[in-house]
């Protein structure tokens, strides 16, 4: 899934009164175990196709890519037809050492209210590290990275989930992620970790069967064992997606057809309980609508051929019970922060690999992060590849090797342009002029601050003014 930074939006009635009302309604819906049905990930590129597809009960939208006050017309029409829309967050970093940022939680809550959603979802992952807890430069991964399955990390995650539950107007479900790398010295299996999380917090689970397959290939983990250990009654819904294998590594691309092994895991899960909802994810390389409909049909067929042993209906007090959670100790947060910062720094800043990690696999992950960073910057700033042409990707990857991402992707795009302009590049004068104009239009007025970032802006402006 693309990890795009949040677009600023406007509030839509998310004051304390509105949140209380929304939470009460959502709780009632959840207790009656309303089922979502079969859905698909809504993306602008396939919006018209999704509207025309038969049998779509619900859609999921990347929360950070919609503005509450300016919802896409397609989503508005789907809602008017009674199609449920669920916001799927990607930027909270619930598995990170820091507590969730209040602004990000507010933004996610606003989207849930604007979309009239019965629940919101996020990931069991960390997406940034560094900062005050480690007295180091803040770093952004631009990607979902795995949380170590340790008691420290579980304590931190449980408190972070509880903070999010309290801030959101509807129930929260959290998703297991795919990983290229495994942490050394883990104390629990994935199933045990998820069971403990759900048991301690009452949070619901979004189970991605494609991610279970990814972790089977990349980490040697048995999907059946993970399902054996899961609290299936806590499952809110299920993700299904495609990927590809290269050099013994499975890449969770969301840009390829769903393979048979993923459908087999879905069937195994469906034999244990009837999933309240199943959703097809596709983020890139969109096929013709007929192909997406065939994949949805394969999902429905898999479910129809499987008889669950239990109904899958959760107990009345199971979903989002918001149980009491003891705060994580400062020591646990700091240990988690140090471990995550060391890993992320090795992936994006070229520092030595932490002890116990597979160095070859870290190199694969590092290259994947840089490539994804280049791809997403090209999406949020499409003018850059147009201006730079064929040199864009090589130039950006060279830039990324020495400059880890410390903000969002739009900030990254500006930093890349500054880097080129200060180096008197690109060599083509017309392209350099276009790049300078693009940078000036987006960098805003002359900054008042004398921080290093402001001084860099000043320096770039002086370079442009000499031309």
mmCIF file of N, CA, C and O in Angstrom, residues 272-370:
data_model
loop_
_atom_site.group_PDB
_atom_site.id
_atom_site.type_symbol
_atom_site.label_atom_id
_atom_site.label_comp_id
_atom_site.label_asym_id
_atom_site.label_seq_id
_atom_site.Cartn_x
_atom_site.Cartn_y
_atom_site.Cartn_z
ATOM 1 N N UNK A 272 -12.446 -21.673 10.168
ATOM 2 C CA UNK A 272 -12.440 -21.497 11.622
ATOM 3 C C UNK A 272 -13.533 -20.546 12.087
ATOM 4 O O UNK A 272 -13.987 -20.630 13.228
ATOM 5 N N UNK A 273 -13.903 -19.591 11.218
ATOM 6 C CA UNK A 273 -14.953 -18.628 11.553
ATOM 7 C C UNK A 273 -15.409 -17.968 10.265
ATOM 8 O O UNK A 273 -14.742 -18.047 9.249
ATOM 9 N N UNK A 274 -16.574 -17.360 10.309
ATOM 10 C CA UNK A 274 -17.095 -16.650 9.145
ATOM 11 C C UNK A 274 -16.641 -15.196 9.233
ATOM 12 O O UNK A 274 -17.127 -14.450 10.087
ATOM 13 N N UNK A 275 -15.686 -14.768 8.388
ATOM 14 C CA UNK A 275 -15.169 -13.403 8.506
ATOM 15 C C UNK A 275 -16.285 -12.372 8.327
ATOM 16 O O UNK A 275 -17.084 -12.480 7.398
ATOM 17 N N UNK A 276 -16.369 -11.368 9.207
ATOM 18 C CA UNK A 276 -17.397 -10.331 9.052
ATOM 19 C C UNK A 276 -17.278 -9.561 7.743
ATOM 20 O O UNK A 276 -18.268 -9.052 7.228
ATOM 21 N N UNK A 277 -16.062 -9.482 7.200
ATOM 22 C CA UNK A 277 -15.847 -8.801 5.933
ATOM 23 C C UNK A 277 -14.543 -9.259 5.314
ATOM 24 O O UNK A 277 -13.606 -9.633 6.024
ATOM 25 N N UNK A 278 -14.494 -9.253 3.985
ATOM 26 C CA UNK A 278 -13.264 -9.585 3.261
ATOM 27 C C UNK A 278 -13.091 -8.538 2.181
ATOM 28 O O UNK A 278 -14.041 -8.194 1.463
ATOM 29 N N UNK A 279 -11.860 -8.025 2.050
ATOM 30 C CA UNK A 279 -11.602 -6.925 1.128
ATOM 31 C C UNK A 279 -10.400 -7.219 0.248
ATOM 32 O O UNK A 279 -9.355 -7.681 0.732
ATOM 33 N N UNK A 280 -10.540 -6.942 -1.046
ATOM 34 C CA UNK A 280 -9.447 -7.058 -2.010
ATOM 35 C C UNK A 280 -8.686 -5.744 -2.066
ATOM 36 O O UNK A 280 -9.277 -4.687 -2.290
ATOM 37 N N UNK A 281 -7.373 -5.812 -1.867
ATOM 38 C CA UNK A 281 -6.517 -4.620 -1.963
ATOM 39 C C UNK A 281 -5.756 -4.625 -3.287
ATOM 40 O O UNK A 281 -5.202 -5.645 -3.698
ATOM 41 N N UNK A 282 -5.723 -3.453 -3.925
ATOM 42 C CA UNK A 282 -4.889 -3.262 -5.121
ATOM 43 C C UNK A 282 -4.465 -1.802 -5.132
ATOM 44 O O UNK A 282 -5.307 -0.912 -5.053
ATOM 45 N N UNK A 283 -3.147 -1.552 -5.183
ATOM 46 C CA UNK A 283 -2.644 -0.182 -5.089
ATOM 47 C C UNK A 283 -1.873 0.289 -6.314
ATOM 48 O O UNK A 283 -1.652 1.493 -6.468
ATOM 49 N N UNK A 284 -1.424 -0.621 -7.134
ATOM 50 C CA UNK A 284 -0.615 -0.260 -8.297
ATOM 51 C C UNK A 284 -0.966 -1.185 -9.454
ATOM 52 O O UNK A 284 -1.605 -2.214 -9.278
ATOM 53 N N UNK A 285 -0.511 -0.801 -10.654
ATOM 54 C CA UNK A 285 -0.623 -1.684 -11.816
ATOM 55 C C UNK A 285 -2.048 -2.212 -11.960
ATOM 56 O O UNK A 285 -2.291 -3.411 -12.064
ATOM 57 N N UNK A 286 -2.992 -1.282 -11.961
ATOM 58 C CA UNK A 286 -4.402 -1.669 -11.952
ATOM 59 C C UNK A 286 -4.787 -2.357 -13.258
ATOM 60 O O UNK A 286 -4.542 -1.827 -14.344
ATOM 61 N N UNK A 287 -5.408 -3.527 -13.161
ATOM 62 C CA UNK A 287 -5.842 -4.231 -14.370
ATOM 63 C C UNK A 287 -7.189 -3.701 -14.840
ATOM 64 O O UNK A 287 -7.776 -2.795 -14.236
ATOM 65 N N UNK A 288 -7.692 -4.297 -15.886
ATOM 66 C CA UNK A 288 -9.038 -3.956 -16.354
ATOM 67 C C UNK A 288 -10.064 -4.339 -15.283
ATOM 68 O O UNK A 288 -9.846 -5.285 -14.505
ATOM 69 N N UNK A 289 -11.166 -3.625 -15.219
ATOM 70 C CA UNK A 289 -12.184 -3.936 -14.194
ATOM 71 C C UNK A 289 -12.602 -5.397 -14.186
ATOM 72 O O UNK A 289 -12.859 -5.963 -13.113
ATOM 73 N N UNK A 290 -12.657 -6.018 -15.370
ATOM 74 C CA UNK A 290 -13.073 -7.421 -15.427
ATOM 75 C C UNK A 290 -12.130 -8.318 -14.636
ATOM 76 O O UNK A 290 -12.557 -9.304 -14.019
ATOM 77 N N UNK A 291 -10.835 -7.980 -14.641
ATOM 78 C CA UNK A 291 -9.870 -8.780 -13.892
ATOM 79 C C UNK A 291 -10.085 -8.616 -12.390
ATOM 80 O O UNK A 291 -10.017 -9.592 -11.629
ATOM 81 N N UNK A 292 -10.354 -7.401 -11.945
ATOM 82 C CA UNK A 292 -10.649 -7.187 -10.530
ATOM 83 C C UNK A 292 -11.910 -7.939 -10.127
ATOM 84 O O UNK A 292 -11.977 -8.523 -9.033
ATOM 85 N N UNK A 293 -12.900 -7.942 -10.994
ATOM 86 C CA UNK A 293 -14.135 -8.663 -10.690
ATOM 87 C C UNK A 293 -13.882 -10.161 -10.603
ATOM 88 O O UNK A 293 -14.496 -10.858 -9.777
ATOM 89 N N UNK A 294 -12.972 -10.674 -11.448
ATOM 90 C CA UNK A 294 -12.637 -12.104 -11.366
ATOM 91 C C UNK A 294 -11.953 -12.425 -10.028
ATOM 92 O O UNK A 294 -12.200 -13.479 -9.436
ATOM 93 N N UNK A 295 -11.093 -11.526 -9.553
ATOM 94 C CA UNK A 295 -10.439 -11.761 -8.262
ATOM 95 C C UNK A 295 -11.456 -11.723 -7.121
ATOM 96 O O UNK A 295 -11.379 -12.520 -6.186
ATOM 97 N N UNK A 296 -12.394 -10.808 -7.203
ATOM 98 C CA UNK A 296 -13.458 -10.764 -6.197
ATOM 99 C C UNK A 296 -14.300 -12.036 -6.242
ATOM 100 O O UNK A 296 -14.691 -12.574 -5.196
ATOM 101 N N UNK A 297 -14.556 -12.522 -7.441
ATOM 102 C CA UNK A 297 -15.325 -13.758 -7.583
ATOM 103 C C UNK A 297 -14.569 -14.945 -6.972
ATOM 104 O O UNK A 297 -15.177 -15.821 -6.336
ATOM 105 N N UNK A 298 -13.238 -14.956 -7.154
ATOM 106 C CA UNK A 298 -12.432 -16.033 -6.567
ATOM 107 C C UNK A 298 -12.491 -15.984 -5.040
ATOM 108 O O UNK A 298 -12.542 -17.029 -4.374
ATOM 109 N N UNK A 299 -12.519 -14.780 -4.482
ATOM 110 C CA UNK A 299 -12.633 -14.629 -3.027
ATOM 111 C C UNK A 299 -13.985 -15.149 -2.560
ATOM 112 O O UNK A 299 -14.089 -15.909 -1.588
ATOM 113 N N UNK A 300 -15.048 -14.756 -3.272
ATOM 114 C CA UNK A 300 -16.397 -15.215 -2.880
ATOM 115 C C UNK A 300 -16.512 -16.729 -2.993
ATOM 116 O O UNK A 300 -17.126 -17.392 -2.146
ATOM 117 N N UNK A 301 -15.932 -17.296 -4.047
ATOM 118 C CA UNK A 301 -15.984 -18.745 -4.232
ATOM 119 C C UNK A 301 -15.251 -19.457 -3.105
ATOM 120 O O UNK A 301 -15.727 -20.477 -2.575
ATOM 121 N N UNK A 302 -14.089 -18.931 -2.737
ATOM 122 C CA UNK A 302 -13.317 -19.519 -1.635
ATOM 123 C C UNK A 302 -14.137 -19.541 -0.353
ATOM 124 O O UNK A 302 -14.173 -20.544 0.374
ATOM 125 N N UNK A 303 -14.828 -18.447 -0.072
ATOM 126 C CA UNK A 303 -15.640 -18.372 1.142
ATOM 127 C C UNK A 303 -16.857 -19.292 1.066
ATOM 128 O O UNK A 303 -17.219 -19.943 2.060
ATOM 129 N N UNK A 304 -17.483 -19.372 -0.115
ATOM 130 C CA UNK A 304 -18.703 -20.170 -0.243
ATOM 131 C C UNK A 304 -18.427 -21.666 -0.155
ATOM 132 O O UNK A 304 -19.315 -22.445 0.226
ATOM 133 N N UNK A 305 -17.208 -22.061 -0.489
ATOM 134 C CA UNK A 305 -16.860 -23.487 -0.457
ATOM 135 C C UNK A 305 -16.395 -23.942 0.913
ATOM 136 O O UNK A 305 -16.075 -25.123 1.110
ATOM 137 N N UNK A 306 -16.327 -23.005 1.864
ATOM 138 C CA UNK A 306 -15.788 -23.328 3.181
ATOM 139 C C UNK A 306 -16.876 -23.204 4.238
ATOM 140 O O UNK A 306 -17.567 -22.192 4.306
ATOM 141 N N UNK A 307 -17.007 -24.227 5.038
ATOM 142 C CA UNK A 307 -17.996 -24.197 6.123
ATOM 143 C C UNK A 307 -17.275 -23.911 7.430
ATOM 144 O O UNK A 307 -16.428 -24.702 7.865
ATOM 145 N N UNK A 308 -17.580 -22.766 8.044
ATOM 146 C CA UNK A 308 -16.879 -22.436 9.301
ATOM 147 C C UNK A 308 -17.329 -23.317 10.441
ATOM 148 O O UNK A 308 -18.490 -23.751 10.515
ATOM 149 N N UNK A 309 -16.398 -23.574 11.353
ATOM 150 C CA UNK A 309 -16.707 -24.374 12.530
ATOM 151 C C UNK A 309 -17.508 -23.571 13.552
ATOM 152 O O UNK A 309 -18.232 -24.120 14.355
ATOM 153 N N UNK A 310 -17.322 -22.237 13.517
ATOM 154 C CA UNK A 310 -18.071 -21.357 14.416
ATOM 155 C C UNK A 310 -18.644 -20.217 13.607
ATOM 156 O O UNK A 310 -18.243 -19.972 12.472
ATOM 157 N N UNK A 311 -19.580 -19.493 14.195
ATOM 158 C CA UNK A 311 -20.225 -18.398 13.479
ATOM 159 C C UNK A 311 -19.315 -17.211 13.311
ATOM 160 O O UNK A 311 -19.499 -16.386 12.420
ATOM 161 N N UNK A 312 -18.299 -17.067 14.171
ATOM 162 C CA UNK A 312 -17.428 -15.911 14.115
ATOM 163 C C UNK A 312 -18.034 -14.675 14.743
ATOM 164 O O UNK A 312 -17.431 -13.618 14.729
ATOM 165 N N UNK A 313 -19.242 -14.806 15.292
ATOM 166 C CA UNK A 313 -19.861 -13.647 15.928
ATOM 167 C C UNK A 313 -19.170 -13.390 17.270
ATOM 168 O O UNK A 313 -19.069 -14.278 18.110
ATOM 169 N N UNK A 314 -18.687 -12.170 17.496
ATOM 170 C CA UNK A 314 -17.971 -11.890 18.730
ATOM 171 C C UNK A 314 -18.917 -11.806 19.918
ATOM 172 O O UNK A 314 -20.093 -11.483 19.768
ATOM 173 N N UNK A 315 -18.423 -12.085 21.109
ATOM 174 C CA UNK A 315 -19.228 -11.883 22.307
ATOM 175 C C UNK A 315 -19.639 -10.414 22.417
ATOM 176 O O UNK A 315 -18.991 -9.529 21.865
ATOM 177 N N UNK A 316 -20.713 -10.153 23.148
ATOM 178 C CA UNK A 316 -21.265 -8.798 23.194
ATOM 179 C C UNK A 316 -20.262 -7.769 23.659
ATOM 180 O O UNK A 316 -20.289 -6.631 23.229
ATOM 181 N N UNK A 317 -19.346 -8.146 24.571
ATOM 182 C CA UNK A 317 -18.428 -7.148 25.106
ATOM 183 C C UNK A 317 -17.040 -7.263 24.507
ATOM 184 O O UNK A 317 -16.107 -6.623 24.967
ATOM 185 N N UNK A 318 -16.864 -8.077 23.448
ATOM 186 C CA UNK A 318 -15.519 -8.298 22.932
ATOM 187 C C UNK A 318 -14.974 -7.136 22.122
ATOM 188 O O UNK A 318 -13.867 -6.693 22.356
ATOM 189 N N UNK A 319 -15.713 -6.587 21.145
ATOM 190 C CA UNK A 319 -15.096 -5.596 20.284
ATOM 191 C C UNK A 319 -14.845 -4.274 21.004
ATOM 192 O O UNK A 319 -15.712 -3.723 21.667
ATOM 193 N N UNK A 320 -13.627 -3.803 20.860
ATOM 194 C CA UNK A 320 -13.292 -2.459 21.316
ATOM 195 C C UNK A 320 -13.772 -2.217 22.743
ATOM 196 O O UNK A 320 -14.385 -1.202 23.055
ATOM 197 N N UNK A 321 -13.518 -3.182 23.625
ATOM 198 C CA UNK A 321 -14.004 -3.082 24.993
ATOM 199 C C UNK A 321 -13.264 -2.024 25.807
ATOM 200 O O UNK A 321 -13.684 -1.693 26.907
ATOM 201 N N UNK A 322 -12.171 -1.517 25.263
ATOM 202 C CA UNK A 322 -11.399 -0.434 25.905
ATOM 203 C C UNK A 322 -11.069 -0.796 27.347
ATOM 204 O O UNK A 322 -11.402 -0.080 28.295
ATOM 205 N N UNK A 323 -10.398 -1.917 27.492
ATOM 206 C CA UNK A 323 -10.068 -2.403 28.817
ATOM 207 C C UNK A 323 -8.954 -1.562 29.437
ATOM 208 O O UNK A 323 -8.204 -0.890 28.737
ATOM 209 N N UNK A 324 -8.839 -1.650 30.727
ATOM 210 C CA UNK A 324 -7.793 -0.900 31.415
ATOM 211 C C UNK A 324 -6.427 -1.444 31.004
ATOM 212 O O UNK A 324 -6.200 -2.660 31.020
ATOM 213 N N UNK A 325 -5.534 -0.528 30.644
ATOM 214 C CA UNK A 325 -4.190 -0.917 30.211
ATOM 215 C C UNK A 325 -3.185 -0.142 31.054
ATOM 216 O O UNK A 325 -3.241 1.092 31.125
ATOM 217 N N UNK A 326 -2.278 -0.858 31.679
ATOM 218 C CA UNK A 326 -1.242 -0.187 32.466
ATOM 219 C C UNK A 326 -0.291 0.548 31.537
ATOM 220 O O UNK A 326 0.077 0.023 30.474
ATOM 221 N N UNK A 327 0.117 1.759 31.884
ATOM 222 C CA UNK A 327 1.058 2.497 31.040
ATOM 223 C C UNK A 327 2.371 1.739 30.902
ATOM 224 O O UNK A 327 2.831 1.076 31.850
ATOM 225 N N UNK A 328 2.956 1.817 29.721
ATOM 226 C CA UNK A 328 4.273 1.225 29.527
ATOM 227 C C UNK A 328 5.296 2.016 30.342
ATOM 228 O O UNK A 328 5.205 3.240 30.458
ATOM 229 N N UNK A 329 6.252 1.334 30.901
ATOM 230 C CA UNK A 329 7.268 2.028 31.704
ATOM 231 C C UNK A 329 8.148 2.890 30.793
ATOM 232 O O UNK A 329 8.304 2.618 29.601
ATOM 233 N N UNK A 330 8.721 3.924 31.383
ATOM 234 C CA UNK A 330 9.647 4.769 30.623
ATOM 235 C C UNK A 330 10.815 3.943 30.099
ATOM 236 O O UNK A 330 11.301 4.169 28.982
ATOM 237 N N UNK A 331 11.258 2.988 30.910
ATOM 238 C CA UNK A 331 12.384 2.150 30.492
ATOM 239 C C UNK A 331 12.011 1.306 29.277
ATOM 240 O O UNK A 331 12.813 1.139 28.348
ATOM 241 N N UNK A 332 10.784 0.766 29.267
ATOM 242 C CA UNK A 332 10.346 -0.038 28.117
ATOM 243 C C UNK A 332 10.280 0.822 26.862
ATOM 244 O O UNK A 332 10.678 0.381 25.775
ATOM 245 N N UNK A 333 9.751 2.040 27.000
ATOM 246 C CA UNK A 333 9.692 2.930 25.829
ATOM 247 C C UNK A 333 11.095 3.272 25.332
ATOM 248 O O UNK A 333 11.336 3.295 24.122
ATOM 249 N N UNK A 334 12.012 3.532 26.248
ATOM 250 C CA UNK A 334 13.356 3.905 25.805
ATOM 251 C C UNK A 334 14.067 2.725 25.158
ATOM 252 O O UNK A 334 14.736 2.885 24.133
ATOM 253 N N UNK A 335 13.932 1.528 25.740
ATOM 254 C CA UNK A 335 14.559 0.357 25.116
ATOM 255 C C UNK A 335 13.984 0.116 23.727
ATOM 256 O O UNK A 335 14.713 -0.199 22.772
ATOM 257 N N UNK A 336 12.673 0.257 23.598
ATOM 258 C CA UNK A 336 12.039 0.090 22.289
ATOM 259 C C UNK A 336 12.529 1.163 21.326
ATOM 260 O O UNK A 336 12.809 0.884 20.149
ATOM 261 N N UNK A 337 12.632 2.393 21.810
ATOM 262 C CA UNK A 337 13.087 3.494 20.964
ATOM 263 C C UNK A 337 14.503 3.256 20.459
ATOM 264 O O UNK A 337 14.805 3.467 19.272
ATOM 265 N N UNK A 338 15.389 2.825 21.336
ATOM 266 C CA UNK A 338 16.782 2.587 20.935
ATOM 267 C C UNK A 338 16.869 1.482 19.887
ATOM 268 O O UNK A 338 17.605 1.603 18.900
ATOM 269 N N UNK A 339 16.103 0.409 20.104
ATOM 270 C CA UNK A 339 16.138 -0.707 19.155
ATOM 271 C C UNK A 339 15.585 -0.294 17.799
ATOM 272 O O UNK A 339 16.185 -0.592 16.740
ATOM 273 N N UNK A 340 14.452 0.414 17.780
ATOM 274 C CA UNK A 340 13.848 0.809 16.515
ATOM 275 C C UNK A 340 14.683 1.863 15.789
ATOM 276 O O UNK A 340 14.793 1.833 14.559
ATOM 277 N N UNK A 341 15.282 2.764 16.534
ATOM 278 C CA UNK A 341 16.122 3.787 15.907
ATOM 279 C C UNK A 341 17.355 3.160 15.281
ATOM 280 O O UNK A 341 17.765 3.536 14.171
ATOM 281 N N UNK A 342 17.959 2.211 15.964
ATOM 282 C CA UNK A 342 19.139 1.544 15.404
ATOM 283 C C UNK A 342 18.792 0.825 14.104
ATOM 284 O O UNK A 342 19.542 0.884 13.122
ATOM 285 N N UNK A 343 17.636 0.154 14.091
ATOM 286 C CA UNK A 343 17.238 -0.555 12.874
ATOM 287 C C UNK A 343 16.929 0.421 11.738
ATOM 288 O O UNK A 343 17.438 0.266 10.621
ATOM 289 N N UNK A 344 16.107 1.429 12.017
ATOM 290 C CA UNK A 344 15.724 2.354 10.953
ATOM 291 C C UNK A 344 16.936 3.131 10.442
ATOM 292 O O UNK A 344 17.060 3.375 9.235
ATOM 293 N N UNK A 345 17.828 3.512 11.332
ATOM 294 C CA UNK A 345 19.025 4.233 10.902
ATOM 295 C C UNK A 345 19.876 3.377 9.968
ATOM 296 O O UNK A 345 20.432 3.867 8.980
ATOM 297 N N UNK A 346 19.962 2.086 10.247
ATOM 298 C CA UNK A 346 20.736 1.206 9.358
ATOM 299 C C UNK A 346 20.064 1.055 8.004
ATOM 300 O O UNK A 346 20.728 0.886 6.984
ATOM 301 N N UNK A 347 18.733 1.163 7.986
ATOM 302 C CA UNK A 347 17.993 0.994 6.730
ATOM 303 C C UNK A 347 18.019 2.244 5.862
ATOM 304 O O UNK A 347 18.029 2.149 4.631
ATOM 305 N N UNK A 348 17.986 3.421 6.482
ATOM 306 C CA UNK A 348 17.831 4.645 5.680
ATOM 307 C C UNK A 348 19.005 5.602 5.779
ATOM 308 O O UNK A 348 19.103 6.541 4.983
ATOM 309 N N UNK A 349 19.905 5.398 6.752
ATOM 310 C CA UNK A 349 21.013 6.343 6.924
ATOM 311 C C UNK A 349 22.383 5.681 6.814
ATOM 312 O O UNK A 349 23.404 6.341 7.001
ATOM 313 N N UNK A 350 22.408 4.393 6.540
ATOM 314 C CA UNK A 350 23.681 3.726 6.297
ATOM 315 C C UNK A 350 24.512 3.444 7.527
ATOM 316 O O UNK A 350 25.712 3.154 7.408
ATOM 317 N N UNK A 351 23.943 3.491 8.720
ATOM 318 C CA UNK A 351 24.696 3.153 9.922
ATOM 319 C C UNK A 351 24.841 1.637 10.023
ATOM 320 O O UNK A 351 24.132 0.889 9.346
ATOM 321 N N UNK A 352 25.754 1.154 10.853
ATOM 322 C CA UNK A 352 25.962 -0.303 10.940
ATOM 323 C C UNK A 352 24.685 -1.047 11.336
ATOM 324 O O UNK A 352 23.870 -0.544 12.107
ATOM 325 N N UNK A 353 24.552 -2.243 10.816
ATOM 326 C CA UNK A 353 23.368 -3.058 11.118
ATOM 327 C C UNK A 353 23.400 -3.482 12.570
ATOM 328 O O UNK A 353 24.449 -3.859 13.105
ATOM 329 N N UNK A 354 22.259 -3.428 13.264
ATOM 330 C CA UNK A 354 22.216 -3.910 14.648
ATOM 331 C C UNK A 354 22.562 -5.391 14.717
ATOM 332 O O UNK A 354 22.320 -6.157 13.783
ATOM 333 N N UNK A 355 23.102 -5.791 15.840
ATOM 334 C CA UNK A 355 23.524 -7.171 16.024
ATOM 335 C C UNK A 355 22.341 -8.126 15.931
ATOM 336 O O UNK A 355 21.262 -7.860 16.455
ATOM 337 N N UNK A 356 22.561 -9.240 15.248
ATOM 338 C CA UNK A 356 21.572 -10.300 15.191
ATOM 339 C C UNK A 356 20.681 -10.293 13.972
ATOM 340 O O UNK A 356 19.959 -11.259 13.715
ATOM 341 N N UNK A 357 20.704 -9.209 13.190
ATOM 342 C CA UNK A 357 19.879 -9.140 11.988
ATOM 343 C C UNK A 357 20.584 -9.799 10.810
ATOM 344 O O UNK A 357 21.825 -9.843 10.738
ATOM 345 N N UNK A 358 19.804 -10.282 9.881
ATOM 346 C CA UNK A 358 20.319 -10.830 8.629
ATOM 347 C C UNK A 358 20.746 -9.659 7.745
ATOM 348 O O UNK A 358 19.906 -8.908 7.253
ATOM 349 N N UNK A 359 22.059 -9.494 7.544
ATOM 350 C CA UNK A 359 22.564 -8.330 6.811
ATOM 351 C C UNK A 359 22.096 -8.309 5.369
ATOM 352 O O UNK A 359 21.788 -7.235 4.824
ATOM 353 N N UNK A 360 22.038 -9.470 4.736
ATOM 354 C CA UNK A 360 21.586 -9.519 3.345
ATOM 355 C C UNK A 360 20.126 -9.084 3.245
ATOM 356 O O UNK A 360 19.736 -8.324 2.343
ATOM 357 N N UNK A 361 19.313 -9.532 4.189
ATOM 358 C CA UNK A 361 17.902 -9.161 4.164
ATOM 359 C C UNK A 361 17.722 -7.668 4.475
ATOM 360 O O UNK A 361 16.839 -7.011 3.924
ATOM 361 N N UNK A 362 18.572 -7.115 5.338
ATOM 362 C CA UNK A 362 18.522 -5.675 5.605
ATOM 363 C C UNK A 362 18.828 -4.878 4.348
ATOM 364 O O UNK A 362 18.220 -3.835 4.099
ATOM 365 N N UNK A 363 19.771 -5.376 3.539
ATOM 366 C CA UNK A 363 20.091 -4.660 2.289
ATOM 367 C C UNK A 363 18.890 -4.690 1.338
ATOM 368 O O UNK A 363 18.608 -3.702 0.655
ATOM 369 N N UNK A 364 18.197 -5.821 1.290
ATOM 370 C CA UNK A 364 16.997 -5.907 0.455
ATOM 371 C C UNK A 364 15.956 -4.892 0.932
ATOM 372 O O UNK A 364 15.345 -4.168 0.144
ATOM 373 N N UNK A 365 15.747 -4.838 2.260
ATOM 374 C CA UNK A 365 14.769 -3.899 2.808
ATOM 375 C C UNK A 365 15.187 -2.454 2.557
ATOM 376 O O UNK A 365 14.350 -1.599 2.231
ATOM 377 N N UNK A 366 16.467 -2.161 2.693
ATOM 378 C CA UNK A 366 16.957 -0.798 2.470
ATOM 379 C C UNK A 366 16.720 -0.359 1.033
ATOM 380 O O UNK A 366 16.261 0.760 0.775
ATOM 381 N N UNK A 367 17.019 -1.240 0.092
ATOM 382 C CA UNK A 367 16.783 -0.910 -1.326
ATOM 383 C C UNK A 367 15.292 -0.728 -1.588
ATOM 384 O O UNK A 367 14.888 0.166 -2.346
ATOM 385 N N UNK A 368 14.480 -1.562 -0.970
ATOM 386 C CA UNK A 368 13.034 -1.453 -1.168
ATOM 387 C C UNK A 368 12.503 -0.131 -0.624
ATOM 388 O O UNK A 368 11.642 0.507 -1.244
ATOM 389 N N UNK A 369 13.009 0.309 0.524
ATOM 390 C CA UNK A 369 12.569 1.580 1.094
ATOM 391 C C UNK A 369 12.954 2.746 0.199
ATOM 392 O O UNK A 369 12.167 3.675 -0.015
ATOM 393 N N UNK A 370 14.183 2.721 -0.332
ATOM 394 C CA UNK A 370 14.628 3.808 -1.205
ATOM 395 C C UNK A 370 13.805 3.836 -2.492
ATOM 396 O O UNK A 370 13.417 4.916 -2.976
#
